[in-house]
Amino acid sequence: MDIQQALPSLWQKMIQQCFLSLYELPDDKIADSDNFQGYDFVFEFSGATIYLIVNNVVMQANKQEVDSAQVREWRKEVVNQLIKRHTQLYQKNDKLMADGSISKDGKAVYFVGLTSLSINHQDDKSGSSSYTVGYEYGSQFFAEDCVLDLDDEQSVLQVFSHQNFSDILNQLITPSDLTAFLDFHRGQLTGFESFQNESTLLTQFLQSPDFHKRAIRVQEQLLEGELIDQIEARLLKATEPNQEVFANALMAEVRKNTRMWYKLFNSLIERYHEVGQPLPKEQVDILADESMYTYACLVEKILAYRTIDQDSRWNGYVRHEHSYYIFGRHYLMVFYAQDDSSPLSADNVRLSYQDLLSDLNAQIQDPVMDDLFLIGVEFRPCEESVNTEVYLDIFHQTGSVIDANTQRLYERLAQLQAQL
C-alpha cells in the first residue's frame, strides 16, 4: 500500500478541521445533474452552495533565486491557472443555466479558488529543504496581475490562499457567516473597491453594518408581524458611524458565546449518539447552519440563569428566542425545574415537548413559522468540582397551519392558564 496516497491532502485537512466537513457532498452527490460538474469540492448549506477548486503548486528554486518579485510571479501563475480552469468549467456547465438562473433550487452560489505555494530548495551542503509561502492577495493584485471576469457577479471566482481561508473559517465559525462574508468580498471585487488584503477585509466586515444587517432584517420582519416590540438597541448601535469600539466589543462577546454554544451542542450530539438516539441529520444541519449572533443570544439566556431567583429555578421557567439569520425559525428554551413534580421538570418536558411546541405553533400563525425548536436546559452539580455543568436537550417541530376552531381552543386555554 502506498502510504503517501492514503494521507489526506492539505485541503482535506482544512475541511476536516472546520464546519465544512458537515456539508461536503460525496462524489455521487457531486455528480448530480443539479450541480456544476468538475469542481474539486462542493459544500451544500441550507441556503447556499459553494464550489471549490484548488491549486497546490510546488516550485523548485535555489535560495538565491527567490525574492518578492519572483514570488509575485509564481502567485500570478498559480491564480491564472485557477481562473482558466474555472472559466472552462463554468462554460461547460452552461446547460444548467439555460433558464437564466445559476441554481435550480434558488440557493445562492459561490465559486471559491484556493491556492497554496511551496518552494523546494536544493543545496549541495544542507541537502533539500521546503517551506510554504504565506501570502494574501488584495484588490491591487487582481487589478494589475490577475484580472478576474467581473461582468457576471454570480460567476466570479473568489480567490484566497490556503492559510488565509483557513483563518477566515476559524474566525467566522458558521456557514451562514461565511456566506455573508463571501457576499461582502464579492461585492468589494465587483464594485472595484480597494482593500489591502483579505484579512483586513474580514476585519472590516466584522466591524461593518454588513455583519449585523441580516439580524436587523429579521427583526424588522418580526416587528412588522408584531412578534417583537422593537429592534435590539445594540444591533442598531453597532451599525452606527464611529461605533467601532462598541462593535468590536460586541463581536468579541459574540465569538466567545458562539464557541461556548458549540461545546454544549457537540456534547449534546455525542450524548444522543451514545444512547443510540442520534439527532436527525436534518436537525443538526439546521442548528449548525445558524448565525453567530443567534448562538450568542441563546448562550446569553443560559448564562442569565445565575441571576434568576430561586423560586423560578425551583419551578422551572421558559424563555423565547428567535433566529437572527432565518425569519421563521424560533427557539423555546425551557430551563428545567429543580422540583421533580413540576410540569417543567426534565422528565415531564421530555414527555410533553410536543404539546409545548404545539402551543408555540398556535401562538405564531400570522405568518406560520418554518421550524420550532425546544431547547431543554439542565444545570447539574459537577461531581469533580464546585462548578455546575450544563446539559441540553433538543426537540423539533415544523410549523403548521391550525384551523379556526383549534385556534380558539388554544386562546381559551391561554386565558385559563393566565387566571391560575
Tab-separated table of N, CA, C and O in Angstrom, residues 313-368:
chain	number	residue	atom	x	y	z
A	313	ARG	N	-36.036	28.951	39.595
A	313	ARG	CA	-35.195	27.763	39.418
A	313	ARG	C	-35.915	26.511	39.929
A	313	ARG	O	-35.841	25.447	39.316
A	314	TRP	N	-36.611	26.660	41.046
A	314	TRP	CA	-37.291	25.511	41.644
A	314	TRP	C	-38.443	25.037	40.756
A	314	TRP	O	-38.631	23.830	40.534
A	315	ASN	N	-39.208	25.970	40.230
A	315	ASN	CA	-40.395	25.625	39.446
A	315	ASN	C	-40.120	25.488	37.948
A	315	ASN	O	-40.948	24.948	37.209
A	316	GLY	N	-38.940	25.985	37.505
A	316	GLY	CA	-38.639	25.988	36.071
A	316	GLY	C	-39.226	27.217	35.403
A	316	GLY	O	-40.181	27.825	35.917
A	317	TYR	N	-38.662	27.597	34.298
A	317	TYR	CA	-39.179	28.755	33.573
A	317	TYR	C	-38.841	28.635	32.080
A	317	TYR	O	-38.057	27.769	31.673
A	318	VAL	N	-39.456	29.511	31.299
A	318	VAL	CA	-39.368	29.429	29.834
A	318	VAL	C	-38.902	30.762	29.274
A	318	VAL	O	-39.296	31.827	29.763
A	319	ARG	N	-38.054	30.707	28.253
A	319	ARG	CA	-37.643	31.893	27.507
A	319	ARG	C	-37.843	31.630	26.009
A	319	ARG	O	-37.635	30.517	25.540
A	320	HIS	N	-38.240	32.667	25.301
A	320	HIS	CA	-38.492	32.557	23.861
A	320	HIS	C	-37.395	33.321	23.118
A	320	HIS	O	-37.146	34.483	23.405
A	321	GLU	N	-36.750	32.651	22.171
A	321	GLU	CA	-35.717	33.286	21.355
A	321	GLU	C	-35.987	32.970	19.896
A	321	GLU	O	-36.617	31.955	19.572
A	322	HIS	N	-35.552	33.846	19.013
A	322	HIS	CA	-35.742	33.617	17.574
A	322	HIS	C	-34.404	33.613	16.867
A	322	HIS	O	-33.393	34.084	17.396
A	323	SER	N	-34.390	33.057	15.677
A	323	SER	CA	-33.185	33.090	14.850
A	323	SER	C	-32.959	34.505	14.348
A	323	SER	O	-33.907	35.213	14.001
A	324	TYR	N	-31.702	34.908	14.296
A	324	TYR	CA	-31.337	36.202	13.728
A	324	TYR	C	-30.781	36.028	12.312
A	324	TYR	O	-30.245	36.957	11.732
A	325	TYR	N	-30.954	34.829	11.795
A	325	TYR	CA	-30.467	34.514	10.447
A	325	TYR	C	-31.620	34.185	9.509
A	325	TYR	O	-31.654	34.635	8.373
A	326	ILE	N	-32.585	33.395	10.012
A	326	ILE	CA	-33.716	32.946	9.192
A	326	ILE	C	-35.016	33.409	9.835
A	326	ILE	O	-35.305	33.055	10.982
A	327	PHE	N	-35.795	34.183	9.111
A	327	PHE	CA	-37.133	34.506	9.604
A	327	PHE	C	-37.984	33.243	9.494
A	327	PHE	O	-38.038	32.602	8.463
A	328	GLY	N	-38.649	32.881	10.590
A	328	GLY	CA	-39.449	31.660	10.570
A	328	GLY	C	-38.848	30.542	11.392
A	328	GLY	O	-39.349	29.418	11.373
A	329	ARG	N	-37.763	30.833	12.114
A	329	ARG	CA	-37.144	29.829	12.982
A	329	ARG	C	-37.136	30.364	14.411
A	329	ARG	O	-36.614	31.443	14.671
A	330	HIS	N	-37.752	29.591	15.322
A	330	HIS	CA	-37.867	30.048	16.706
A	330	HIS	C	-37.389	28.976	17.682
A	330	HIS	O	-37.424	27.783	17.379
A	331	TYR	N	-36.966	29.445	18.855
A	331	TYR	CA	-36.442	28.560	19.893
A	331	TYR	C	-37.206	28.805	21.195
A	331	TYR	O	-37.262	29.936	21.678
A	332	LEU	N	-37.782	27.737	21.734
A	332	LEU	CA	-38.413	27.784	23.047
A	332	LEU	C	-37.424	27.163	24.034
A	332	LEU	O	-37.144	25.967	23.965
A	333	MET	N	-36.856	27.977	24.903
A	333	MET	CA	-35.858	27.500	25.854
A	333	MET	C	-36.548	27.216	27.187
A	333	MET	O	-37.101	28.123	27.827
A	334	VAL	N	-36.529	25.950	27.591
A	334	VAL	CA	-37.142	25.540	28.849
A	334	VAL	C	-36.035	25.225	29.847
A	334	VAL	O	-35.237	24.304	29.631
A	335	PHE	N	-35.968	25.998	30.904
A	335	PHE	CA	-34.980	25.773	31.957
A	335	PHE	C	-35.630	24.850	32.984
A	335	PHE	O	-36.575	25.238	33.686
A	336	TYR	N	-35.139	23.626	33.028
A	336	TYR	CA	-35.783	22.577	33.800
A	336	TYR	C	-35.889	22.933	35.275
A	336	TYR	O	-34.971	23.521	35.869
A	337	ALA	N	-37.012	22.529	35.864
A	337	ALA	CA	-37.267	22.787	37.284
A	337	ALA	C	-36.420	21.867	38.153
A	337	ALA	O	-36.139	20.723	37.803
A	338	GLN	N	-36.024	22.380	39.295
A	338	GLN	CA	-35.353	21.547	40.297
A	338	GLN	C	-36.351	20.635	40.999
A	338	GLN	O	-35.991	19.567	41.501
A	339	ASP	N	-37.613	21.052	41.026
A	339	ASP	CA	-38.696	20.259	41.619
A	339	ASP	C	-39.130	19.192	40.613
A	339	ASP	O	-39.671	19.503	39.550
A	340	ASP	N	-38.914	17.932	40.935
A	340	ASP	CA	-39.237	16.844	40.012
A	340	ASP	C	-40.722	16.749	39.702
A	340	ASP	O	-41.114	16.164	38.678
A	341	SER	N	-41.583	17.306	40.565
A	341	SER	CA	-43.031	17.230	40.339
A	341	SER	C	-43.554	18.385	39.484
A	341	SER	O	-44.725	18.405	39.116
A	342	SER	N	-42.691	19.340	39.167
A	342	SER	CA	-43.114	20.485	38.364
A	342	SER	C	-43.386	20.066	36.913
A	342	SER	O	-42.709	19.175	36.381
A	343	PRO	N	-44.374	20.698	36.253
A	343	PRO	CA	-44.605	20.424	34.826
A	343	PRO	C	-43.379	20.724	33.958
A	343	PRO	O	-43.266	20.194	32.852
A	344	LEU	N	-42.462	21.552	34.479
A	344	LEU	CA	-41.273	21.908	33.718
A	344	LEU	C	-40.033	21.150	34.189
A	344	LEU	O	-38.907	21.563	33.888
A	345	SER	N	-40.239	20.043	34.902
A	345	SER	CA	-39.093	19.206	35.248
A	345	SER	C	-38.575	18.534	33.981
A	345	SER	O	-39.290	18.415	32.977
A	346	ALA	N	-37.329	18.083	34.022
A	346	ALA	CA	-36.716	17.479	32.835
A	346	ALA	C	-37.530	16.292	32.332
A	346	ALA	O	-37.813	16.183	31.126
A	347	ASP	N	-37.935	15.409	33.240
A	347	ASP	CA	-38.683	14.214	32.821
A	347	ASP	C	-40.020	14.581	32.203
A	347	ASP	O	-40.432	14.008	31.184
A	348	ASN	N	-40.725	15.542	32.812
A	348	ASN	CA	-42.044	15.923	32.297
A	348	ASN	C	-41.943	16.617	30.940
A	348	ASN	O	-42.761	16.387	30.050
A	349	VAL	N	-40.940	17.471	30.770
A	349	VAL	CA	-40.788	18.162	29.489
A	349	VAL	C	-40.423	17.182	28.384
A	349	VAL	O	-40.917	17.284	27.253
A	350	ARG	N	-39.576	16.216	28.704
A	350	ARG	CA	-39.203	15.224	27.688
A	350	ARG	C	-40.393	14.407	27.229
A	350	ARG	O	-40.412	13.901	26.100
A	351	LEU	N	-41.402	14.286	28.089
A	351	LEU	CA	-42.610	13.564	27.714
A	351	LEU	C	-43.623	14.452	27.000
A	351	LEU	O	-44.402	13.968	26.162
A	352	SER	N	-43.608	15.747	27.318
A	352	SER	CA	-44.667	16.642	26.815
A	352	SER	C	-44.156	17.700	25.846
A	352	SER	O	-44.862	18.677	25.571
A	353	TYR	N	-42.957	17.532	25.296
A	353	TYR	CA	-42.393	18.580	24.436
A	353	TYR	C	-43.261	18.869	23.219
A	353	TYR	O	-43.334	20.011	22.745
A	354	GLN	N	-43.950	17.852	22.705
A	354	GLN	CA	-44.807	18.071	21.540
A	354	GLN	C	-45.938	19.047	21.862
A	354	GLN	O	-46.297	19.890	21.028
A	355	ASP	N	-46.495	18.929	23.076
A	355	ASP	CA	-47.564	19.849	23.487
A	355	ASP	C	-47.027	21.272	23.608
A	355	ASP	O	-47.689	22.239	23.199
A	356	LEU	N	-45.830	21.415	24.176
A	356	LEU	CA	-45.241	22.745	24.331
A	356	LEU	C	-44.956	23.386	22.973
A	356	LEU	O	-45.212	24.580	22.773
A	357	LEU	N	-44.441	22.595	22.038
A	357	LEU	CA	-44.163	23.134	20.702
A	357	LEU	C	-45.465	23.418	19.946
A	357	LEU	O	-45.537	24.375	19.169
A	358	SER	N	-46.491	22.626	20.183
A	358	SER	CA	-47.791	22.883	19.554
A	358	SER	C	-48.392	24.182	20.072
A	358	SER	O	-49.006	24.941	19.320
A	359	ASP	N	-48.205	24.435	21.370
A	359	ASP	CA	-48.659	25.709	21.942
A	359	ASP	C	-47.941	26.881	21.271
A	359	ASP	O	-48.558	27.900	20.934
A	360	LEU	N	-46.633	26.747	21.098
A	360	LEU	CA	-45.874	27.806	20.443
A	360	LEU	C	-46.321	27.990	19.003
A	360	LEU	O	-46.483	29.118	18.525
A	361	ASN	N	-46.571	26.881	18.322
A	361	ASN	CA	-47.050	26.955	16.943
A	361	ASN	C	-48.380	27.686	16.857
A	361	ASN	O	-48.614	28.491	15.943
A	362	ALA	N	-49.250	27.440	17.837
A	362	ALA	CA	-50.560	28.100	17.846
A	362	ALA	C	-50.437	29.596	18.071
A	362	ALA	O	-51.263	30.382	17.588
A	363	GLN	N	-49.407	30.007	18.791
A	363	GLN	CA	-49.220	31.435	19.076
A	363	GLN	C	-48.636	32.200	17.895
A	363	GLN	O	-48.769	33.420	17.809
A	364	ILE	N	-47.981	31.485	16.976
A	364	ILE	CA	-47.334	32.148	15.834
A	364	ILE	C	-47.947	31.599	14.553
A	364	ILE	O	-47.431	30.658	13.942
A	365	GLN	N	-49.062	32.202	14.160
A	365	GLN	CA	-49.796	31.737	12.985
A	365	GLN	C	-49.883	32.772	11.865
A	365	GLN	O	-50.377	32.483	10.787
A	366	ASP	N	-49.399	33.957	12.120
A	366	ASP	CA	-49.523	35.006	11.100
A	366	ASP	C	-48.199	35.760	10.964
A	366	ASP	O	-48.029	36.830	11.555
A	367	PRO	N	-47.245	35.225	10.172
A	367	PRO	CA	-47.357	34.000	9.371
A	367	PRO	C	-46.941	32.768	10.165
A	367	PRO	O	-46.378	32.884	11.257
A	368	VAL	N	-47.209	31.607	9.580
A	368	VAL	CA	-46.785	30.348	10.186
A	368	VAL	C	-45.272	30.237	10.085
A	368	VAL	O	-44.680	30.572	9.063
